[in-house]
Short mmCIF file of C-alpha atoms and ligand atoms in Angstrom, two decimals:
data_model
loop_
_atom_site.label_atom_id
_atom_site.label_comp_id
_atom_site.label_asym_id
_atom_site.label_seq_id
_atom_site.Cartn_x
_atom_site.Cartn_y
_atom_site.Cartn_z
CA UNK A 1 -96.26 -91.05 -6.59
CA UNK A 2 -95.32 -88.95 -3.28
CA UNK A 3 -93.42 -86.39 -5.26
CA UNK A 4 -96.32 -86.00 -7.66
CA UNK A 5 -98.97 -85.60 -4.82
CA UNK A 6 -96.42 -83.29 -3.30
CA UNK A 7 -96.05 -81.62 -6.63
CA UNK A 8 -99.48 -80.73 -7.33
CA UNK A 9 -100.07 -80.02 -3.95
CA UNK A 10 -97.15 -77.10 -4.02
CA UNK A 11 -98.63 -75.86 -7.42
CA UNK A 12 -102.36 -75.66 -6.27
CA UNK A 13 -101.51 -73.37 -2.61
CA UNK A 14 -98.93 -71.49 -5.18
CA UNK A 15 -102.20 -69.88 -7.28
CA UNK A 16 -102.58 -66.64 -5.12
CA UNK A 17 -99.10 -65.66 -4.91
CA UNK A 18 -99.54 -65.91 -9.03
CA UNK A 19 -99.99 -62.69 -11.09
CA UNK A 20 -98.64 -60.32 -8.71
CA UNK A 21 -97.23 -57.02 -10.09
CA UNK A 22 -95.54 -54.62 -7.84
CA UNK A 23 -94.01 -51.27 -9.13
CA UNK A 24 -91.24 -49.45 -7.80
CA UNK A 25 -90.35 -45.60 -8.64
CA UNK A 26 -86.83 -45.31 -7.85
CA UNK A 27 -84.48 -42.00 -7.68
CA UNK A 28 -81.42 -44.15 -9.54
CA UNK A 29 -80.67 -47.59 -9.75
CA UNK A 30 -76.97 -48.29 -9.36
CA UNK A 31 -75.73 -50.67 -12.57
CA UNK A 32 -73.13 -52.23 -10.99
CA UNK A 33 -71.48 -53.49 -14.61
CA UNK A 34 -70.81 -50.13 -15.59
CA UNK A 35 -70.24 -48.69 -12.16
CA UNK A 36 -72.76 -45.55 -12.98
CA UNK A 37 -75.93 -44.58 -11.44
CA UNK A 38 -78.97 -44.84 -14.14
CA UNK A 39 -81.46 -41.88 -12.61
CA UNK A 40 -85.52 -41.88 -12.11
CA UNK A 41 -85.98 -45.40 -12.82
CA UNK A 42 -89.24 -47.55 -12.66
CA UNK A 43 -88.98 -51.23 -12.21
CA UNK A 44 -92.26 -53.53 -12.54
CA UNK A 45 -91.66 -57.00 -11.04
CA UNK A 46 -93.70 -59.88 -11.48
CA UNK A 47 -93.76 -62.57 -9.33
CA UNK A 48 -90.27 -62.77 -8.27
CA UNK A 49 -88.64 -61.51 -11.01
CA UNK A 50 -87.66 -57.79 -12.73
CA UNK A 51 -90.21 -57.73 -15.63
CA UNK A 52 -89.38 -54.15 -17.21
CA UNK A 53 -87.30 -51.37 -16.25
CA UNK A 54 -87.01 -48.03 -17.37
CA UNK A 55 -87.05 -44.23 -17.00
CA UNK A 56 -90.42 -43.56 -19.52
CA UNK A 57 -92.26 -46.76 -17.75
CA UNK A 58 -95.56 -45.70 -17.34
CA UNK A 59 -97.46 -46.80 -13.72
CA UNK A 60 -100.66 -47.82 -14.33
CA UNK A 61 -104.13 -46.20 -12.35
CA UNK A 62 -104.40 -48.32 -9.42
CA UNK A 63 -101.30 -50.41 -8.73
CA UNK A 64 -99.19 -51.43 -6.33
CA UNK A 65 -96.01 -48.84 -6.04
CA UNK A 66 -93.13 -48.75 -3.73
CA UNK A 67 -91.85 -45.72 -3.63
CA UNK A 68 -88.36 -45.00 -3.02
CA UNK A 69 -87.91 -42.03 -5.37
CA UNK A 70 -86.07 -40.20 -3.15
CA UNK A 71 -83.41 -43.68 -2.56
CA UNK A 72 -80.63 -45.04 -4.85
CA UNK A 73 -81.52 -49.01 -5.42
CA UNK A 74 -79.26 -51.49 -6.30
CA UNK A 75 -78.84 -55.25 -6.47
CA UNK A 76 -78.26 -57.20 -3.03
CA UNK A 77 -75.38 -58.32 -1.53
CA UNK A 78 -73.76 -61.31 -1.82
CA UNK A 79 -71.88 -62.98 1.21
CA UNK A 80 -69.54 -65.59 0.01
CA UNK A 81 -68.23 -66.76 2.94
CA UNK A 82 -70.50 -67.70 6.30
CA UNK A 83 -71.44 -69.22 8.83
CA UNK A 84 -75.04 -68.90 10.30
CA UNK A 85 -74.15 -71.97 12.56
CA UNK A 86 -71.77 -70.73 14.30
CA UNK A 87 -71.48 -68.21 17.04
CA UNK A 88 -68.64 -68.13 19.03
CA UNK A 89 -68.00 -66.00 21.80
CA UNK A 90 -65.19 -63.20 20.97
CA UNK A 91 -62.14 -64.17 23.48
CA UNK A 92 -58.50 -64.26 23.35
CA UNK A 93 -58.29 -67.98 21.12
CA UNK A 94 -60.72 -69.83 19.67
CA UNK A 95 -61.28 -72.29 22.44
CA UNK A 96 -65.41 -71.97 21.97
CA UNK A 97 -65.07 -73.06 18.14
CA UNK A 98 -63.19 -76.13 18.87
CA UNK A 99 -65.70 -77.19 21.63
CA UNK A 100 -68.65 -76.02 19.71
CA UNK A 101 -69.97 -79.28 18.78
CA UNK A 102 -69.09 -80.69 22.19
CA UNK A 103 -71.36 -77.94 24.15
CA UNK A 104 -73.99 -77.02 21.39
CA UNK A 105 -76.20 -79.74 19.56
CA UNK A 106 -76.98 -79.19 15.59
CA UNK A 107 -80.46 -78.20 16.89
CA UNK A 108 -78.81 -74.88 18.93
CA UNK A 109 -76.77 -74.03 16.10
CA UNK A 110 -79.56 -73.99 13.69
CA UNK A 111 -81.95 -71.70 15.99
CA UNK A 112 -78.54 -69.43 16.21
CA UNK A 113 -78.48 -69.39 12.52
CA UNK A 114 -82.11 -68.64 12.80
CA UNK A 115 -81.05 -65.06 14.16
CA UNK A 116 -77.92 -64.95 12.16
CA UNK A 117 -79.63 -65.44 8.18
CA UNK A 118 -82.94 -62.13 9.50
CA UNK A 119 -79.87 -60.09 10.67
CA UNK A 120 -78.08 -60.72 7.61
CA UNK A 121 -81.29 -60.41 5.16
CA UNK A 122 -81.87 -56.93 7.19
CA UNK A 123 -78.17 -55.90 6.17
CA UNK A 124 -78.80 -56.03 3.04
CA UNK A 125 -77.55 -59.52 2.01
CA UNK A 126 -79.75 -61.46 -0.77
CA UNK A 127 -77.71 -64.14 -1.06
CA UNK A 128 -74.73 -66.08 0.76
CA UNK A 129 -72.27 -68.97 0.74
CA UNK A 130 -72.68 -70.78 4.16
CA UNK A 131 -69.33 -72.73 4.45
CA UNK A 132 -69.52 -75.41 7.28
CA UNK A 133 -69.17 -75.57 10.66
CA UNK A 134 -72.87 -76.23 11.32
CA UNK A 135 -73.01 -79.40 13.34
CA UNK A 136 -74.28 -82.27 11.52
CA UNK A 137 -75.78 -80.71 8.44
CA UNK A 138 -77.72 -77.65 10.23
CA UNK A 139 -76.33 -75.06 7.10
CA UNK A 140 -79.26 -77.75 5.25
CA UNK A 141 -82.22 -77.15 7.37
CA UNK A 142 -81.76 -73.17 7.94
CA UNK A 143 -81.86 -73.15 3.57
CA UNK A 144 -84.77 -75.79 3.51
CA UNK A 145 -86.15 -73.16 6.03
CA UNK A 146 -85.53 -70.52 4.64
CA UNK A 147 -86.67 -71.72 1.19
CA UNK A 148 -89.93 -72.65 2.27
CA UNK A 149 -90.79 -69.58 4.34
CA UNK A 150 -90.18 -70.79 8.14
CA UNK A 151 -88.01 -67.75 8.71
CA UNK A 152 -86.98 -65.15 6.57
CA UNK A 153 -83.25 -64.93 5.49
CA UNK A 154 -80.69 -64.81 2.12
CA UNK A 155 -81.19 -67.66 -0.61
CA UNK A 156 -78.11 -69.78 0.40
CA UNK A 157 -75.86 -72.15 -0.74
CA UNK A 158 -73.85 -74.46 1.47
CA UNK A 159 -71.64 -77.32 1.80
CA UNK A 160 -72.82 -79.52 4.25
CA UNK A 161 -69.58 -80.77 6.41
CA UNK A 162 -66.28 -79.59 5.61
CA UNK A 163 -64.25 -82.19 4.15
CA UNK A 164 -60.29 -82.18 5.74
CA UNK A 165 -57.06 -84.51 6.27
CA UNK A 166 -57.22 -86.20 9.52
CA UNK A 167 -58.13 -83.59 12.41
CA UNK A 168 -60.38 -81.17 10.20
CA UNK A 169 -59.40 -78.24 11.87
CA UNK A 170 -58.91 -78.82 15.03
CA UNK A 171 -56.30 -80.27 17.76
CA UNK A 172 -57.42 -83.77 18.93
CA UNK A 173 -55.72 -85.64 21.35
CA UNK A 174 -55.56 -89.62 21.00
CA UNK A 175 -58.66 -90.18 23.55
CA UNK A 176 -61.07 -88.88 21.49
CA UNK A 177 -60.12 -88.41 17.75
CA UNK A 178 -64.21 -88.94 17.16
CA UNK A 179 -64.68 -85.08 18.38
CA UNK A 180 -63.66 -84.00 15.14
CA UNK A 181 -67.19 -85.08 13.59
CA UNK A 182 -69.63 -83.86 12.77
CA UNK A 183 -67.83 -80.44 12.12
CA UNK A 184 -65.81 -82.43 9.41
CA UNK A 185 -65.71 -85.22 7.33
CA UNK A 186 -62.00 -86.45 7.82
CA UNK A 187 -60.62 -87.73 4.24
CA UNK A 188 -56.86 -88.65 3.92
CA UNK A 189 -57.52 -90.69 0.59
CA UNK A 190 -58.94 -89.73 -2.46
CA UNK A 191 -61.32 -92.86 -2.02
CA UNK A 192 -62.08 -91.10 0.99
CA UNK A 193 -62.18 -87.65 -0.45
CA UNK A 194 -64.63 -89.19 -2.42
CA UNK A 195 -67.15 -90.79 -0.31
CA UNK A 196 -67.18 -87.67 1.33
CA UNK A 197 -68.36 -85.75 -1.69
CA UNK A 198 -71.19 -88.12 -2.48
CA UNK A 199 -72.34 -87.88 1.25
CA UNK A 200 -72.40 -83.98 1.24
CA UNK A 201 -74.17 -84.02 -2.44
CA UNK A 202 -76.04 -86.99 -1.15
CA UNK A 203 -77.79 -84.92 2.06
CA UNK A 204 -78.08 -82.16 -0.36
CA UNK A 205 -74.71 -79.95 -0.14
CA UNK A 206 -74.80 -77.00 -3.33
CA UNK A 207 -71.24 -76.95 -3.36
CA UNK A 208 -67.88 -78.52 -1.88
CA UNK A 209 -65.53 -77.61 0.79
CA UNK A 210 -61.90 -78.48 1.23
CA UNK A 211 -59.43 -77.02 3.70
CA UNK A 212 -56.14 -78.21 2.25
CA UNK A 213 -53.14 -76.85 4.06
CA UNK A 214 -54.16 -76.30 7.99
CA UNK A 215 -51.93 -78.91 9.06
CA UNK A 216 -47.86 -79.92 7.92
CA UNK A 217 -49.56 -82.98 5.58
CA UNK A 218 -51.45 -80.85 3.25
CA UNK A 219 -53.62 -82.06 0.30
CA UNK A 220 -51.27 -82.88 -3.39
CA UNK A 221 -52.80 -81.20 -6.80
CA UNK A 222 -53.21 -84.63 -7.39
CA UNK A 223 -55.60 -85.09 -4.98
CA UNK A 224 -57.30 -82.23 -5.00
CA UNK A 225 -57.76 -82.71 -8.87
CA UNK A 226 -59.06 -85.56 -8.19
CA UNK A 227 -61.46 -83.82 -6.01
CA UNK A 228 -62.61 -81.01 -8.35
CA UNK A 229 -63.04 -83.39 -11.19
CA UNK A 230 -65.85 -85.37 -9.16
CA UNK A 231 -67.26 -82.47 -8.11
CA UNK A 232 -67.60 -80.60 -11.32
CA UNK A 233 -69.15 -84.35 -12.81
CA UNK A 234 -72.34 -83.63 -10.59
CA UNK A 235 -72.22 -80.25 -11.60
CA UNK A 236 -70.97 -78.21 -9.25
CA UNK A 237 -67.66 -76.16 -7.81
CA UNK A 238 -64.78 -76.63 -4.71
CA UNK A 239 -64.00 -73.68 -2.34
CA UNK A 240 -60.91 -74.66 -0.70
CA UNK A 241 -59.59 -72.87 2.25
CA UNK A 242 -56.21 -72.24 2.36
CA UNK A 243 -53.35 -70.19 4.29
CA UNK A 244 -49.92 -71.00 2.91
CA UNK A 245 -48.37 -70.30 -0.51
CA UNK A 246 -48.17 -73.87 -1.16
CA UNK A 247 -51.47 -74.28 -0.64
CA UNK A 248 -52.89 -72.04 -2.23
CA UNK A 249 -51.03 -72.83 -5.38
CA UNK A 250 -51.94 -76.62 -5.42
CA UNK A 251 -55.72 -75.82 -5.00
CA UNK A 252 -55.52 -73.11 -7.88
CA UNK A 253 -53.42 -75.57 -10.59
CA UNK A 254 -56.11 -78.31 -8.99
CA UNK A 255 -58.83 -75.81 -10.63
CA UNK A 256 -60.79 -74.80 -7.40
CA UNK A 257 -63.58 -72.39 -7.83
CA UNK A 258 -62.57 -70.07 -5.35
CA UNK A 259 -59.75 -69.77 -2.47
CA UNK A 260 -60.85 -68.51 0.83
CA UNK A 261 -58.86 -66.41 2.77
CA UNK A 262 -55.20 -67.46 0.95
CA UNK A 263 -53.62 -64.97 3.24
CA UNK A 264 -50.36 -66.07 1.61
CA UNK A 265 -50.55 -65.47 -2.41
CA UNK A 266 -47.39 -65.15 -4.57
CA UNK A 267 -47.32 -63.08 -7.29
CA UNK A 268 -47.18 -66.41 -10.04
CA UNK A 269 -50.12 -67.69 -8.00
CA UNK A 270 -52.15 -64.55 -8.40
CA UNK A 271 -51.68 -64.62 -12.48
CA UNK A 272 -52.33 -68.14 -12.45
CA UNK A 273 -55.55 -66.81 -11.06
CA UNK A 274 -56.10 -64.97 -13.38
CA UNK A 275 -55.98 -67.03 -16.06
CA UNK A 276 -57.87 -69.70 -14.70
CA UNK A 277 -60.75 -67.42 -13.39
CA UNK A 278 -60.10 -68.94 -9.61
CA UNK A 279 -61.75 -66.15 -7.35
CA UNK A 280 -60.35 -65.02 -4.14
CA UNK A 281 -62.66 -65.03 -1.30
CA UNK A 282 -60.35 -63.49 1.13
CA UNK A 283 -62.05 -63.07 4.29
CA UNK A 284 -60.25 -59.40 5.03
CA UNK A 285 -61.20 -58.08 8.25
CA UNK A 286 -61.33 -54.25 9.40
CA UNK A 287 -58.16 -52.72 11.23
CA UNK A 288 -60.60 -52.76 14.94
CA UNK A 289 -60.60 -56.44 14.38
CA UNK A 290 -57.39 -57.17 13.88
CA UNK A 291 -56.49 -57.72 17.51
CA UNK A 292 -58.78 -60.40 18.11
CA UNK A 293 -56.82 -62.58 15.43
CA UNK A 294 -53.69 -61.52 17.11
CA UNK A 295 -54.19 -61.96 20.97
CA UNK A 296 -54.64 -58.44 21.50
CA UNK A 297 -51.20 -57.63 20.54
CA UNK A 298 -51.02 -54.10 19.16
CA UNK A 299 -48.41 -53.86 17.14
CA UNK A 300 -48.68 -57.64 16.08
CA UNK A 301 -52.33 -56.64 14.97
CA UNK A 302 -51.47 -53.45 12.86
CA UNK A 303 -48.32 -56.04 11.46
CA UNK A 304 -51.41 -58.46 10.20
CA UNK A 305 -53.64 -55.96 9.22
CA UNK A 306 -51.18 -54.38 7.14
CA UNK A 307 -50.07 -58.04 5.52
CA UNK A 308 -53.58 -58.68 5.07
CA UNK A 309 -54.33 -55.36 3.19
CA UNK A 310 -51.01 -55.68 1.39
CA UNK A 311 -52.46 -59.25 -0.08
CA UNK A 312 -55.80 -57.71 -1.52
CA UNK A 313 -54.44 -54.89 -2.92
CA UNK A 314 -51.64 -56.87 -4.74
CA UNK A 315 -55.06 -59.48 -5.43
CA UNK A 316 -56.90 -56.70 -6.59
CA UNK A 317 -53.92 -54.77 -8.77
CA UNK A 318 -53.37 -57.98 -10.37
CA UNK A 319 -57.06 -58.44 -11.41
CA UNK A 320 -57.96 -61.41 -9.48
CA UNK A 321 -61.77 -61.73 -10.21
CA UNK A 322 -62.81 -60.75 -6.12
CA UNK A 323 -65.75 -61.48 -3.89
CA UNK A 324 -66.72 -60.47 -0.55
CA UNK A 325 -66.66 -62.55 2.26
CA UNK A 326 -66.23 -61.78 6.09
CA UNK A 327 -66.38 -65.14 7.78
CA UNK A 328 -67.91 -63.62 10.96
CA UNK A 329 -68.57 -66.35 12.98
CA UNK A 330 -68.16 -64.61 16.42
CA UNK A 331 -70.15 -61.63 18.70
CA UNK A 332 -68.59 -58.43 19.33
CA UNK A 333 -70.53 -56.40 21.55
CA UNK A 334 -72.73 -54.00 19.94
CA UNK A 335 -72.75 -55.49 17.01
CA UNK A 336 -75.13 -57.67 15.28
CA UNK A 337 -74.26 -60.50 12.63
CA UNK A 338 -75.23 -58.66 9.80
CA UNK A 339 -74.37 -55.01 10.96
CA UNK A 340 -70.64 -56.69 11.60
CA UNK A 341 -70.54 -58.47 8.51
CA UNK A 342 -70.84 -55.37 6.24
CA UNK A 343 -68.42 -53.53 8.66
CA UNK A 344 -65.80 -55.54 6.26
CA UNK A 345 -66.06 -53.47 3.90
CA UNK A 346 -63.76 -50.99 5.44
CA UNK A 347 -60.89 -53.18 4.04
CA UNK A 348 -61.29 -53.09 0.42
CA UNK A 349 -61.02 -49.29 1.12
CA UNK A 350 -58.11 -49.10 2.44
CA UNK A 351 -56.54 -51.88 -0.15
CA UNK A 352 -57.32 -49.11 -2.29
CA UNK A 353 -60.59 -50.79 -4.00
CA UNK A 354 -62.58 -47.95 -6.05
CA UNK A 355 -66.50 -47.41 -4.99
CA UNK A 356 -67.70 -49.42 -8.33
CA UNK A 357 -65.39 -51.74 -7.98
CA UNK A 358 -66.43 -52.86 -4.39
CA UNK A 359 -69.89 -52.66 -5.29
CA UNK A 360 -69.05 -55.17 -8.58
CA UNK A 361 -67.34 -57.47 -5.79
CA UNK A 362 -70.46 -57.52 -3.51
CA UNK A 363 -72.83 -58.14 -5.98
CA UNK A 364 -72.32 -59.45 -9.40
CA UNK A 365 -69.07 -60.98 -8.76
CA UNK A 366 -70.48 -62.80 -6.01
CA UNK A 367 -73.17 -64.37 -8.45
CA UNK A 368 -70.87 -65.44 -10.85
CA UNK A 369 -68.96 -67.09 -8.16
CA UNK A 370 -72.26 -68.73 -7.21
CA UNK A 371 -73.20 -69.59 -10.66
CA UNK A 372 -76.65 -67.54 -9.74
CA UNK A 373 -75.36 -65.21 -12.61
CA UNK A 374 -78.49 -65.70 -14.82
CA UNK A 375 -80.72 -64.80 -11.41
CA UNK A 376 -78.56 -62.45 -9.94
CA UNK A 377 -75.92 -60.01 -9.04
CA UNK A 378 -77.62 -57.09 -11.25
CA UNK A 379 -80.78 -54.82 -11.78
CA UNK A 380 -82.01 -56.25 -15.07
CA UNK A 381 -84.84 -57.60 -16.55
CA UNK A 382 -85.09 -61.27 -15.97
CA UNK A 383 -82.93 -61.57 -12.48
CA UNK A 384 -84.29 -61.94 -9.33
CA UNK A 385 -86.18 -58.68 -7.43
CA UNK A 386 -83.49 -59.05 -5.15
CA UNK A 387 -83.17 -55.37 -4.44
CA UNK A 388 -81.98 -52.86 -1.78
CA UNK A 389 -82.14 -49.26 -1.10
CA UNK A 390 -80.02 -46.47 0.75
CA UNK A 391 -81.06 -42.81 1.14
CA UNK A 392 -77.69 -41.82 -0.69
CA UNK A 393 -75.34 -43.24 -3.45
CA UNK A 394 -72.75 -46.50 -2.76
CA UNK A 395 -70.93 -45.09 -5.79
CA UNK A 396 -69.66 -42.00 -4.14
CA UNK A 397 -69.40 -43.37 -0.74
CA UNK A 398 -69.65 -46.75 0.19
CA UNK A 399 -70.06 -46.40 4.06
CA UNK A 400 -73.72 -45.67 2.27
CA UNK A 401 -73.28 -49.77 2.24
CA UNK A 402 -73.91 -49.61 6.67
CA UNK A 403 -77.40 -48.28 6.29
CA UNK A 404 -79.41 -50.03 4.03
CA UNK A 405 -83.68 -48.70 3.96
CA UNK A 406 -84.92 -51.27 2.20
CA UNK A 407 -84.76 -54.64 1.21
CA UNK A 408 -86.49 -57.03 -1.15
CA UNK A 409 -86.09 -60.96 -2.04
CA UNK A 410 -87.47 -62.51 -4.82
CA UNK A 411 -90.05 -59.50 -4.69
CA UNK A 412 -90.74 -59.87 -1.28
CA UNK A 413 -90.16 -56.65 0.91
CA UNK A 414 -88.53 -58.00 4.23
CA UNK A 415 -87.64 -54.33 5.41
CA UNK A 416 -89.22 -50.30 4.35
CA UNK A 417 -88.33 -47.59 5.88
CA UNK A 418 -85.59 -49.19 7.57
CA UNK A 419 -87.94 -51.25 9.63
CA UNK A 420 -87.76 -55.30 9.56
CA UNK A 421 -91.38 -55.91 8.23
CA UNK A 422 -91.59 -60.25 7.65
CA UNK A 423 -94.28 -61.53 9.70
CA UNK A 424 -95.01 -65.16 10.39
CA UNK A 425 -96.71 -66.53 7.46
CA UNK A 426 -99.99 -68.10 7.95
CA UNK A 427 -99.76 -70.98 5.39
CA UNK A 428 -96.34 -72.74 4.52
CA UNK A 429 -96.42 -75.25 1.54
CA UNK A 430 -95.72 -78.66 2.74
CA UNK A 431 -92.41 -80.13 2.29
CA UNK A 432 -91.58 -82.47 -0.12
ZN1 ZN B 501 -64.79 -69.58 7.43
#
């Protein structure tokens, strides 16, 4: 009786937001499938959603236009690997992350990830993965937030706490083997592996997240079959973090959805991933941030940027199906998290990644990695108005990507003119 009260409730304060039609005159619109640039477009969305789209679309007397007839539009970006909860300081190690949830209470991280989703909306970024590492389910609140108009920031999908063989990720010492929680869920038996899977789905995880190899007792394809199989029951997909060859070829044979980072990949792994349709996520970082993985060292951080690039391009060569994903989780001075999130992109240059193909990884790749395909990832009647704008074309030169005018969610404008433009909303609907 509560859900229907708070049911009716929702659909009576939705009534005004009903029937909306904006227009927007645009000088191309960037279709991302076939990597070409459709010119002097008009798009009418309704609601949330692309209604019609076309070059002869006639704008009625009297409406609502947006114009950006002198900007090239395309779909927004997708961000498959996050973390708005987490903000470490940049240093020489990661001492911050491992204390993280000693110093910083769920409540801290969320209001960081408060700052973190605006700046990553304002970059241009519709939609992201969140993958852990938010306390004790803050990656749930910022969405709920988000969702229901609190703050403004990407549609997300998250995992809730990162499920790992004893010690997660980090180094415990005897005294206090409880510090691993709540940044992980430890599971060393699949009747562990799968209580932890109900509790994430349970609180309301979208997805599942394994980290199989960080330690010398790494998950079997037995159990991380075992793993996928009760996660694809309730309907949805395992990213699994890995870093060694063996790894990474256990969690592809165990059918994950996606591997994130894999910074080891053999060549039979990489067909196998192919066939199987496992994406790579693979976190690749620019050549200026290469030193803070590897203490500073110069020459050791040109050795791992080069290994790095070396990986994607054999990925990419191969025709792993790709999406983009930073995993910024730190500050770098100057920087914001959005503004060094889509400083990534440098990588996939230098790996040798074409213009349209980059643009296919950030976008429509990303949505079929998200299952959002049917909503997103493309300009087309139907999807999501999730739409941004540049005053130039991505398709010709994709540092275009670093300076993005204009940005709309679900037909919502969050930023014109390359101004942020949400404002506190006056009404929220109540939450379920
Ligand atoms: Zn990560």
């Amino acid at each position: 009786m509560h859900r229907l009260i708070a049911l009716l409730f929702t659909l009576v304060i939705s009534v005004p937001a009903l029937g909306q039609t904006t227009w927007i005159r645009a000088g191309g619109v960037v279709d991302v499938e076939s990597g070409t640039l459709l010119e002097n477009q008009v798009i009418r969305i309704d609601d949330e959603r692309i209604s019609a789209m076309g070059a002869d679309l006639q704008i009625p007397r009297g409406a609502e236009v947006i114009d950006l007839s002198s900007s090239v539009v395309m779909p927004g970006l997708i961000e498959a690997h996050t973390h708005l909860a987490l903000s470490t300081q940049q240093r020489r190690d990661f001492g911050r992350f491992f204390i993280t949830n000693v110093i910083e209470t769920t409540g801290y991280r969320a209001i960081q990830g408060v700052t973190n989703a605006r700046s990553l909306l304002e970059h241009g970024f519709t939609s992201i993965r969140d993958l852990g590492n938010s306390g004790n389910y803050g990656d749930l609140d910022l969405k709920h937030a988000i969702e229901h108009g609190w703050i403004p920031g990407p549609d997300m999908q998250t995992v809730g706490r990162i499920i790992a063989p004893f010690g997660g990720q980090f180094q415990l010492q005897p005294e206090h083997p409880e510090l691993v929680a709540p940044e992980y869920l430890v599971a060393d038996t699949q009747d562990e592996i799968l209580k932890g899977i109900h509790q994430n789905l349970h609180y309301g995880a979208d997805l599942i997240k394994i980290v199989v190899d960080d330690f010398a007792y790494q998950y079997t394809v037995d159990d991380l079959r075992f793993a996928v199989e009760a996660v694809n029951r309730a309907g949805t997909k395992v990213a699994m973090h890995v870093t060694t060859f063996q790894g990474a070829r256990n969690a592809v044979e165990a059918g994950a959805a996606s591997l994130e980072h894999a910074w080891q990949l053999d060549d039979a792994t990489l067909e196998l991933m192919v066939q199987q349709g496992t994406f790579l996520v693979g976190t690749d970082f620019p050549s200026y941030y290469a030193g803070y993985f590897a203490g500073y060292d110069e020459s050791l951080a040109q050795k791992l940027y080069d290994e790095r690039i070396e990986r994607l391009r054999r990925a990419y060569e191969a025709g792993v199906q790709i999406a983009f994903g930073a995993d910024v989780t730190d500050q770098k001075d100057g920087y914001t998290r959005g503004s060094l999130t889509i400083s990534f992109i440098s990588s996939f240059a230098d790996a040798g990644v074409t213009p349209a193909d980059l643009l296919r990884i950030m976008t429509i790749n990303g949505a079929r990695l998200m299952g959002w395909e049917d909503d997103k990832g493309t300009v087309a009647v139907g999807k999501h108005a999730d739409l941004i704008a540049f005053d130039g074309n991505p398709l010709e030169d994709p540092d275009i990507l670093l300076n993005v005018d204009f940005v709309m969610k679900r037909g919502d404008v969050y930023k014109q003119d390359g101004r942020f433009v949400w404002e506190v909303p006056s009404v929220i609907e109540a939450t379920e």
